[in-house]
Amino acid sequence: MLSDPGLFGLPSALAVPLAALVLVHLRAFFCGPCGFRSFPRPFLAKFSDARLGWVSYGGHRSETIHELHKKYAPNLLSTVSPEALQVAYAHGNGALKSPFYDVFASIQRGLFNTRDRAQHSRKLGIISHRFSQKSVMEVGPSLRLYVGQHISQWDRLRWGYKGGVSY
């Protein structure tokens, strides 16, 4: 019978969620609409970020990513230097976005994930005035006010209860 305690014991209770987790990752790998299978990477990294989590925990994330980048994507630009951002991301610098940005495209392409220059220029023109120096300076005082109010509200929530917050 199904109610027999020996039939569905602890091993079965652990195996079912583990199998479900594996199936979810396999489904995303084989059936995913974003083409993740086409990106070169180590075999196990195709299914899980667990190795990267382990490497990060050990404190070697940057070195490992750098080595993997050299091995699997030597013709792509990746930067972590703040000084290089202006050169790498400047509008009209001649660099094309890699197919990596296709992963972020949903139904319609936005400013961030569009790879076509004409489309990108049109989208940028629509919002560029919002990021001008004048607009940013005008927003500064209001932003400081609202962030200060937000922090004050968190402080009231944290210290407003009798005896503090119970965990």
N, CA, C and O of each residue as an XYZ file, in Angstrom:
668
protein
N       0.832     -1.195      0.000
C       0.000      0.000      0.000
C       0.874      1.255      0.000
O       2.051      1.215      0.359
N       0.274      2.349     -0.407
C       0.995      3.617     -0.415
C       1.229      4.159      0.983
O       2.124      4.977      1.192
N       0.438      3.714      1.933
C       0.598      4.214      3.294
C       1.683      3.464      4.060
O       1.957      3.797      5.213
N       2.299      2.468      3.450
C       3.367      1.700      4.092
C       4.568      2.618      4.333
O       5.112      3.159      3.370
N       5.004      2.815      5.594
C       6.104      3.736      5.875
C       7.427      3.290      5.264
O       8.303      4.126      5.041
N       7.596      2.005      4.988
C       8.835      1.531      4.393
C       8.930      1.838      2.910
O      10.025      1.843      2.348
N       7.803      2.092      2.273
C       7.779      2.334      0.838
C       8.378      3.696      0.472
O       9.175      3.792     -0.460
N       8.001      4.729      1.191
C       8.509      6.079      0.944
C       9.259      6.565      2.178
O       8.718      7.340      2.967
N      10.477      6.125      2.348
C      11.278      6.505      3.502
C      12.078      7.762      3.235
O      11.819      8.494      2.280
N      13.052      7.999      4.092
C      13.900      9.185      3.997
C      14.666      9.253      2.675
O      14.733     10.327      2.077
N      15.251      8.142      2.194
C      15.960      8.243      0.904
C      15.056      8.714     -0.235
O      15.482      9.505     -1.077
N      13.823      8.237     -0.264
C      12.891      8.669     -1.308
C      12.538     10.138     -1.136
O      12.420     10.874     -2.115
N      12.369     10.560      0.102
C      12.020     11.952      0.372
C      13.142     12.895     -0.061
O      12.877     14.033     -0.448
N      14.380     12.437      0.001
C      15.507     13.256     -0.445
C      15.722     13.152     -1.954
O      16.149     14.117     -2.588
N      15.431     12.002     -2.522
C      15.671     11.779     -3.947
C      14.712     12.580     -4.826
O      15.106     13.067     -5.885
N      13.475     12.719     -4.402
C      12.481     13.417     -5.228
C      12.850     14.891     -5.438
O      12.860     15.336     -6.585
N      13.154     15.672     -4.389
C      13.549     17.072     -4.638
C      14.855     17.184     -5.428
O      15.010     18.083     -6.255
N      15.793     16.264     -5.169
C      17.054     16.289     -5.904
C      16.816     16.020     -7.389
O      17.384     16.701     -8.243
N      15.983     15.036     -7.696
C      15.654     14.731     -9.094
C      14.931     15.910     -9.748
O      15.184     16.227    -10.910
N      14.042     16.552     -9.009
C      13.323     17.713     -9.552
C      14.300     18.841     -9.870
O      14.179     19.496    -10.905
N      15.260     19.065     -8.990
C      16.261     20.107     -9.212
C      17.084     19.814    -10.466
O      17.332     20.706    -11.276
N      17.498     18.572    -10.618
C      18.272     18.179    -11.802
C      17.440     18.359    -13.065
O      17.939     18.870    -14.068
N      16.174     17.944    -13.024
C      15.306     18.068    -14.198
C      15.070     19.530    -14.587
O      15.019     19.856    -15.773
N      14.928     20.400    -13.602
C      14.737     21.825    -13.895
C      15.959     22.380    -14.625
O      15.815     23.109    -15.606
N      17.159     22.039    -14.152
C      18.374     22.525    -14.807
C      18.527     21.935    -16.208
O      18.935     22.637    -17.134
N      18.202     20.653    -16.370
C      18.305     20.028    -17.688
C      17.302     20.637    -18.663
O      17.618     20.854    -19.833
N      16.098     20.911    -18.178
C      15.080     21.518    -19.039
C      15.540     22.897    -19.509
O      15.404     23.234    -20.685
N      16.084     23.690    -18.587
C      16.570     25.025    -18.959
C      17.708     24.920    -19.970
O      17.829     25.755    -20.866
N      18.534     23.895    -19.824
C      19.666     23.729    -20.733
C      19.211     23.308    -22.128
O      19.652     23.879    -23.125
N      18.333     22.314    -22.201
C      17.932     21.776    -23.499
C      16.796     22.545    -24.165
O      16.735     22.613    -25.392
N      15.906     23.120    -23.382
C      14.711     23.748    -23.951
C      14.689     25.263    -23.806
O      13.734     25.903    -24.245
N      15.698     25.843    -23.213
C      15.697     27.284    -22.967
C      15.676     28.087    -24.250
O      16.364     27.738    -25.210
N      14.892     29.163    -24.284
C      14.767     29.972    -25.493
C      15.951     30.905    -25.730
O      16.049     31.508    -26.799
N      16.837     31.035    -24.769
C      17.899     32.039    -24.877
C      19.171     31.514    -25.538
O      20.101     32.287    -25.769
N      19.232     30.232    -25.845
C      20.415     29.691    -26.501
C      21.610     29.548    -25.591
O      22.747     29.708    -26.033
N      21.372     29.248    -24.317
C      22.481     29.102    -23.378
C      23.450     28.000    -23.804
O      24.639     28.070    -23.493
N      22.953     26.983    -24.513
C      23.814     25.871    -24.910
C      24.924     26.327    -25.841
O      25.981     25.699    -25.903
N      24.694     27.413    -26.564
C      25.685     27.846    -27.552
C      26.887     28.548    -26.925
O      27.909     28.713    -27.591
N      26.794     28.961    -25.674
C      27.912     29.644    -25.038
C      28.932     28.619    -24.548
O      28.576     27.707    -23.802
N      30.195     28.755    -24.955
C      31.205     27.802    -24.493
C      31.523     28.019    -23.019
O      31.586     29.153    -22.544
N      31.720     26.926    -22.310
C      32.056     26.967    -20.883
C      32.366     25.556    -20.417
O      32.124     24.605    -21.160
N      32.897     25.387    -19.203
C      33.142     24.045    -18.678
C      31.843     23.242    -18.628
O      30.762     23.807    -18.465
N      31.958     21.923    -18.770
C      30.779     21.069    -18.893
C      29.789     21.258    -17.746
O      28.607     21.494    -17.994
N      30.242     21.160    -16.502
C      29.315     21.265    -15.370
C      28.731     22.669    -15.223
O      27.639     22.832    -14.679
N      29.444     23.672    -15.698
C      28.937     25.046    -15.615
C      27.751     25.270    -16.542
O      27.052     26.276    -16.423
N      27.519     24.341    -17.463
C      26.356     24.451    -18.341
C      25.062     24.219    -17.573
O      23.992     24.654    -17.998
N      25.169     23.531    -16.441
C      23.979     23.137    -15.698
C      23.806     23.853    -14.369
O      22.688     23.941    -13.862
N      24.883     24.365    -13.796
C      24.781     24.929    -12.449
C      25.879     25.962    -12.199
O      26.960     25.900    -12.786
N      25.578     26.907    -11.320
C      26.565     27.890    -10.877
C      27.242     27.462     -9.580
O      27.934     28.261     -8.949
N      27.050     26.214     -9.181
C      27.574     25.746     -7.896
C      29.093     25.886     -7.829
O      29.633     26.291     -6.800
N      29.784     25.555     -8.919
C      31.242     25.651     -8.905
C      31.685     27.097     -8.703
O      32.606     27.366     -7.933
N      31.034     28.022     -9.390
C      31.379     29.432     -9.238
C      31.104     29.900     -7.807
O      31.862     30.696     -7.252
N      30.023     29.404     -7.219
C      29.742     29.716     -5.820
C      30.842     29.218     -4.902
O      31.254     29.913     -3.973
N      31.312     28.010     -5.171
C      32.383     27.419     -4.354
C      33.679     28.208     -4.522
O      34.378     28.474     -3.544
N      33.997     28.580     -5.757
C      35.203     29.364     -6.030
C      35.096     30.733     -5.355
O      36.074     31.226     -4.793
N      33.920     31.342     -5.408
C      33.706     32.636     -4.757
C      33.899     32.517     -3.256
O      34.511     33.380     -2.626
N      33.371     31.437     -2.687
C      33.518     31.205     -1.249
C      34.992     31.089     -0.873
O      35.402     31.530      0.201
N      35.782     30.497     -1.758
C      37.211     30.345     -1.503
C      38.012     31.613     -1.755
O      39.203     31.662     -1.444
N      37.373     32.646     -2.317
C      38.048     33.919     -2.513
C      38.836     34.030     -3.805
O      39.716     34.883     -3.921
N      38.532     33.169     -4.789
C      39.288     33.196     -6.044
C      38.401     33.442     -7.252
O      38.735     33.024     -8.361
N      37.288     34.106     -7.054
C      36.323     34.315     -8.142
C      36.932     35.093     -9.309
O      36.830     34.659    -10.456
N      37.551     36.217     -9.036
C      38.089     37.063    -10.108
C      39.131     36.332    -10.938
O      39.103     36.389    -12.168
N      40.059     35.639    -10.261
C      41.106     34.919    -10.985
C      40.517     33.812    -11.844
O      40.932     33.620    -12.987
N      39.550     33.083    -11.295
C      38.933     31.977    -12.023
C      38.169     32.484    -13.236
O      38.288     31.924    -14.325
N      37.387     33.539    -13.055
C      36.637     34.096    -14.183
C      37.597     34.606    -15.255
O      37.342     34.445    -16.448
N      38.689     35.215    -14.832
C      39.672     35.705    -15.796
C      40.257     34.552    -16.615
O      40.373     34.654    -17.836
N      40.623     33.462    -15.951
C      41.178     32.303    -16.658
C      40.150     31.678    -17.594
O      40.482     31.314    -18.722
N      38.909     31.551    -17.139
C      37.854     30.996    -17.990
C      37.585     31.909    -19.183
O      37.339     31.439    -20.293
N      37.633     33.204    -18.944
C      37.412     34.168    -20.022
C      38.501     34.025    -21.079
O      38.211     34.038    -22.275
N      39.759     33.886    -20.643
C      40.861     33.722    -21.594
C      40.705     32.433    -22.398
O      41.033     32.391    -23.583
N      40.205     31.386    -21.751
C      40.081     30.092    -22.423
C      38.868     30.025    -23.349
O      38.985     29.552    -24.479
N      37.707     30.490    -22.887
C      36.462     30.277    -23.618
C      35.992     31.478    -24.437
O      35.187     31.308    -25.353
N      36.460     32.656    -24.141
C      35.980     33.843    -24.866
C      37.087     34.877    -25.032
O      36.939     36.017    -24.591
N      38.193     34.493    -25.661
C      39.316     35.434    -25.759
C      39.056     36.621    -26.680
O      39.775     37.618    -26.612
N      38.045     36.533    -27.537
C      37.791     37.632    -28.469
C      36.715     38.594    -27.980
O      36.273     39.453    -28.743
N      36.284     38.472    -26.730
C      35.284     39.375    -26.167
C      35.942     40.307    -25.165
O      36.915     39.944    -24.504
N      35.403     41.509    -25.062
C      35.919     42.498    -24.127
C      35.172     42.387    -22.809
O      33.941     42.383    -22.777
N      35.915     42.298    -21.740
C      35.326     42.293    -20.407
C      36.207     43.185    -19.550
O      37.424     43.005    -19.511
N      35.608     44.135    -18.871
C      36.417     45.064    -18.098
C      35.901     45.203    -16.677
O      34.696     45.158    -16.428
N      36.822     45.371    -15.763
C      36.464     45.652    -14.375
C      37.118     46.955    -13.922
O      37.014     47.335    -12.756
N      37.782     47.629    -14.835
C      38.469     48.866    -14.501
C      37.553     50.063    -14.724
O      37.055     50.250    -15.834
N      37.317     50.881    -13.693
C      36.458     52.053    -13.868
C      36.977     53.013    -14.944
O      36.191     53.675    -15.621
N      38.298     53.082    -15.097
C      38.867     53.981    -16.097
C      38.543     53.511    -17.518
O      38.487     54.325    -18.439
N      38.332     52.218    -17.700
C      38.074     51.671    -19.036
C      36.608     51.763    -19.435
O      36.276     51.561    -20.603
N      35.734     52.059    -18.498
C      34.305     52.080    -18.807
C      33.958     53.109    -19.877
O      33.169     52.820    -20.777
N      34.533     54.297    -19.793
C      34.227     55.339    -20.773
C      34.629     54.896    -22.171
O      33.904     55.132    -23.137
N      35.784     54.256    -22.275
C      36.255     53.793    -23.579
C      35.392     52.638    -24.080
O      35.000     52.609    -25.247
N      35.099     51.691    -23.196
C      34.373     50.487    -23.601
C      32.914     50.766    -23.923
O      32.367     50.192    -24.865
N      32.281     51.634    -23.157
C      30.848     51.835    -23.307
C      30.462     53.156    -23.960
O      29.279     53.490    -24.023
N      31.433     53.906    -24.442
C      31.130     55.193    -25.068
C      30.313     54.980    -26.333
O      30.583     54.075    -27.123
N      29.313     55.829    -26.506
C      28.484     55.754    -27.711
C      29.328     56.168    -28.914
O      29.975     57.215    -28.892
N      29.319     55.364    -29.940
C      30.064     55.695    -31.145
C      31.524     55.314    -31.095
O      32.320     55.846    -31.869
N      31.909     54.398    -30.201
C      33.309     54.000    -30.120
C      33.676     52.930    -31.151
O      34.844     52.557    -31.257
N      32.704     52.436    -31.906
C      32.982     51.452    -32.946
C      32.864     50.013    -32.494
O      32.867     49.109    -33.330
N      32.762     49.774    -31.201
C      32.655     48.401    -30.700
C      31.213     47.916    -30.815
O      30.270     48.666    -30.563
N      31.062     46.668    -31.195
C      29.736     46.064    -31.284
C      29.479     45.228    -30.046
O      30.404     44.648    -29.477
N      28.231     45.165    -29.634
C      27.868     44.308    -28.505
C      27.926     42.858    -28.952
O      27.576     42.532    -30.086
N      28.368     41.994    -28.055
C      28.486     40.570    -28.373
C      27.115     39.900    -28.341
O      26.153     40.489    -27.848
N      27.014     38.673    -28.860
C      25.750     37.929    -28.800
C      25.275     37.670    -27.366
O      24.125     37.287    -27.154
N      26.148     37.876    -26.391
C      25.777     37.719    -24.982
C      24.535     38.544    -24.650
O      23.702     38.113    -23.853
N      24.406     39.721    -25.252
C      23.282     40.608    -24.956
C      21.953     40.060    -25.455
O      20.897     40.515    -25.016
N      21.986     39.088    -26.369
C      20.749     38.466    -26.843
C      20.034     37.727    -25.720
O      18.814     37.568    -25.758
N      20.781     37.278    -24.730
C      20.194     36.553    -23.601
C      19.199     37.433    -22.854
O      18.217     36.926    -22.311
N      19.437     38.738    -22.817
C      18.595     39.648    -22.055
C      17.397     40.175    -22.843
O      16.565     40.899    -22.296
N      17.307     39.820    -24.106
C      16.200     40.297    -24.939
C      14.946     39.493    -24.634
O      14.974     38.263    -24.615
N      13.864     40.187    -24.398
C      12.594     39.494    -24.184
C      11.758     39.671    -25.443
O      12.226     39.359    -26.538
N      10.554     40.158    -25.312
C       9.687     40.328    -26.474
C      10.203     41.460    -27.360
O      10.298     41.308    -28.578
N      10.530     42.582    -26.750
C      11.074     43.719    -27.490
C      12.441     44.061    -26.939
O      12.681     43.964    -25.735
N      13.323     44.458    -27.815
C      14.657     44.857    -27.373
C      14.609     46.264    -26.777
O      13.906     47.146    -27.269
N      15.372     46.443    -25.712
C      15.472     47.744    -25.076
C      16.821     48.373    -25.374
O      17.592     47.856    -26.182
N      17.099     49.477    -24.726
C      18.359     50.186    -24.935
C      19.548     49.311    -24.553
O      20.566     49.306    -25.244
N      19.419     48.572    -23.457
C      20.534     47.775    -22.955
C      20.869     46.599    -23.868
O      22.045     46.319    -24.100
N      19.853     45.904    -24.392
C      20.132     44.661    -25.109
C      20.040     44.771    -26.627
O      20.137     43.755    -27.315
N      19.858     45.951    -27.158
C      19.803     46.116    -28.608
C      21.219     46.126    -29.168
O      22.092     46.806    -28.630
N      21.452     45.383    -30.235
C      22.785     45.302    -30.830
C      22.884     46.095    -32.131
O      23.987     46.342    -32.617
N      21.769     46.489    -32.689
C      21.739     47.261    -33.927
C      22.040     48.731    -33.618
O      21.383     49.332    -32.768
N      23.023     49.307    -34.302
C      23.445     50.686    -34.015
C      22.330     51.707    -34.224
O      22.135     52.591    -33.389
N      21.608     51.594    -35.317
C      20.551     52.567    -35.615
C      19.451     52.502    -34.565
O      18.967     53.532    -34.095
N      19.062     51.294    -34.204
C      18.026     51.121    -33.178
C      18.503     51.676    -31.837
O      17.749     52.344    -31.129
N      19.761     51.394    -31.495
C      20.323     51.865    -30.233
C      20.361     53.393    -30.203
O      20.012     54.002    -29.191
N      20.781     54.012    -31.300
C      20.838     55.480    -31.364
C      19.456     56.091    -31.189
O      19.294     57.086    -30.482
N      18.461     55.493    -31.834
C      17.095     56.008    -31.714
C      16.611     55.902    -30.272
O      16.046     56.857    -29.738
N      16.825     54.755    -29.638
C      16.371     54.555    -28.257
C      17.129     55.475    -27.295
O      16.546     56.017    -26.356
N      18.420     55.644    -27.536
C      19.224     56.518    -26.686
C      18.768     57.967    -26.802
O      18.737     58.689    -25.806
N      18.416     58.393    -28.006
C      17.955     59.766    -28.219
C      16.688     60.089    -27.450
O      16.479     61.233    -27.045
N      15.843     59.091    -27.245
C      14.582     59.304    -26.536
C      14.811     59.631    -25.064
O      14.090     60.447    -24.490
N      15.809     59.001    -24.452
C      16.000     59.174    -23.002
C      17.254     59.942    -22.621
O      17.454     60.224    -21.440
N      18.104     60.289    -23.576
C      19.401     60.876    -23.228
C      19.282     62.172    -22.438
O      20.136     62.452    -21.596
N      18.245     62.972    -22.684
C      18.108     64.240    -21.951
C      17.919     64.005    -20.451
O      18.262     64.866    -19.641
N      17.378     62.848    -20.081
C      17.181     62.539    -18.659
C      18.502     62.350    -17.923
O      18.564     62.502    -16.702
N      19.553     62.021    -18.660
C      20.839     61.747    -18.041
C      21.863     62.841    -18.308
O      23.059     62.641    -18.097
N      21.405     63.981    -18.766
C      22.321     65.098    -18.974
C      22.785     65.607    -17.606
O      22.147     65.352    -16.585
N      23.891     66.320    -17.610
C      24.442     66.849    -16.358
C      23.423     67.736    -15.654
O      23.282     67.670    -14.433
N      22.713     68.566    -16.415
C      21.729     69.486    -15.837
C      20.602     68.714    -15.152
O      20.214     69.047    -14.032
N      20.076     67.684    -15.820
C      18.977     66.907    -15.237
C      19.411     66.176    -13.976
O      18.676     66.126    -12.990
N      20.606     65.613    -14.017
C      21.110     64.887    -12.848
C      21.294     65.835    -11.669
O      20.963     65.484    -10.536
N      21.819     67.035    -11.923
C      22.021     68.012    -10.850
C      20.688     68.489    -10.275
O      20.596     68.758     -9.078
N      19.661     68.597    -11.110
C      18.345     69.024    -10.629
C      17.700     67.975     -9.732
O      16.975     68.319     -8.799
N      17.953     66.720    -10.003
C      17.339     65.630     -9.242
C      18.056     65.403     -7.908
O      17.462     64.871     -6.970
N      19.320     65.802     -7.820
C      20.135     65.535     -6.636
C      19.499     65.895     -5.308
O      19.426     65.032     -4.433
N      19.028     67.136     -5.105
C      18.448     67.504     -3.809
C      17.215     66.665     -3.443
O      17.069     66.241     -2.297
N      16.339     66.431     -4.411
C      15.148     65.611     -4.128
C      15.549     64.190     -3.774
O      14.992     63.586     -2.858
N      16.511     63.667     -4.500
C      16.967     62.305     -4.246
C      17.548     62.185     -2.840
O      17.257     61.226     -2.126
N      18.367     63.158     -2.441
C      18.931     63.133     -1.088
C      17.829     63.191     -0.035
O      17.898     62.492      0.977
N      16.818     64.018     -0.268
C      15.696     64.135      0.662
C      14.976     62.795      0.809
O      14.736     62.337      1.926
N      14.631     62.167     -0.319
C      13.869     60.915     -0.269
C      14.692     59.757      0.297
O      14.155     58.917      1.019
N      15.959     59.704     -0.012
C      16.812     58.660      0.566
C      16.927     58.868      2.071
O      16.888     57.903      2.834
N      17.068     60.129      2.508
C      17.108     60.418      3.944
C      15.824     60.015      4.645
O      15.863     59.461      5.743
N      14.672     60.293      4.015
C      13.390     59.880      4.595
C      13.288     58.359      4.669
O      12.774     57.810      5.643
N      13.772     57.697      3.650
C      13.737     56.232      3.621
C      14.583     55.646      4.762
O      14.149     54.724      5.453
N      15.767     56.181      4.947
C      16.643     55.706      6.023
C      16.019     55.999      7.382
O      16.081     55.163      8.284
N      15.421     57.174      7.538
C      14.752     57.512      8.804
C      13.615     56.546      9.094
O      13.421     56.134     10.238
N      12.865     56.184      8.063
C      11.768     55.227      8.244
C      12.304     53.866      8.693
O      11.732     53.234      9.581
N      13.395     53.418      8.083
C      13.996     52.152      8.508
C      14.464     52.250      9.962
O      14.292     51.309     10.737
N      15.059     53.395     10.330
C      15.490     53.575     11.719
C      14.300     53.520     12.671
O      14.385     52.904     13.733
N      13.185     54.164     12.297
C      11.988     54.114     13.149
C      11.477     52.683     13.283
O      11.083     52.261     14.370
N      11.482     51.949     12.195
C      11.019     50.557     12.255
C      11.941     49.710     13.120
O      11.489     48.843     13.869
N      13.232     49.970     13.009
C      14.209     49.169     13.763
C      14.150     49.484     15.255
O      14.156     48.569     16.078
N      14.095     50.749     15.608
C      14.194     51.139     17.005
C      12.855     51.541     17.608
O      12.781     51.819     18.805
N      11.813     51.575     16.818
C      10.523     52.054     17.302
C       9.766     51.072     18.174
O       8.886     51.479     18.933
N      10.082     49.801     18.086
C       9.381     48.816     18.895
C       9.969     48.776     20.291
O      11.156     49.035     20.486
N       9.127     48.449     21.261
C       9.581     48.371     22.642
C      10.604     47.244     22.762
O      10.298     46.085     22.480
N      11.797     47.586     23.176
C      12.835     46.573     23.327
C      13.521     46.209     22.016
O      14.265     45.230     21.962
N      13.284     46.967     20.977
C      13.928     46.664     19.698
C      13.183     45.582     18.944
O      12.063     45.213     19.300
N      13.802     45.089     17.924
C      13.189     44.066     17.079
C      13.502     42.700     17.652
O      14.640     42.418     18.029
N      12.488     41.854     17.717
C      12.744     40.486     18.170
C      13.034     39.630     16.950
O      12.388     39.770     15.911
N      14.004     38.750     17.085
C      14.396     37.907     15.950
C      13.843     36.543     16.119
O      14.058     35.679     15.269
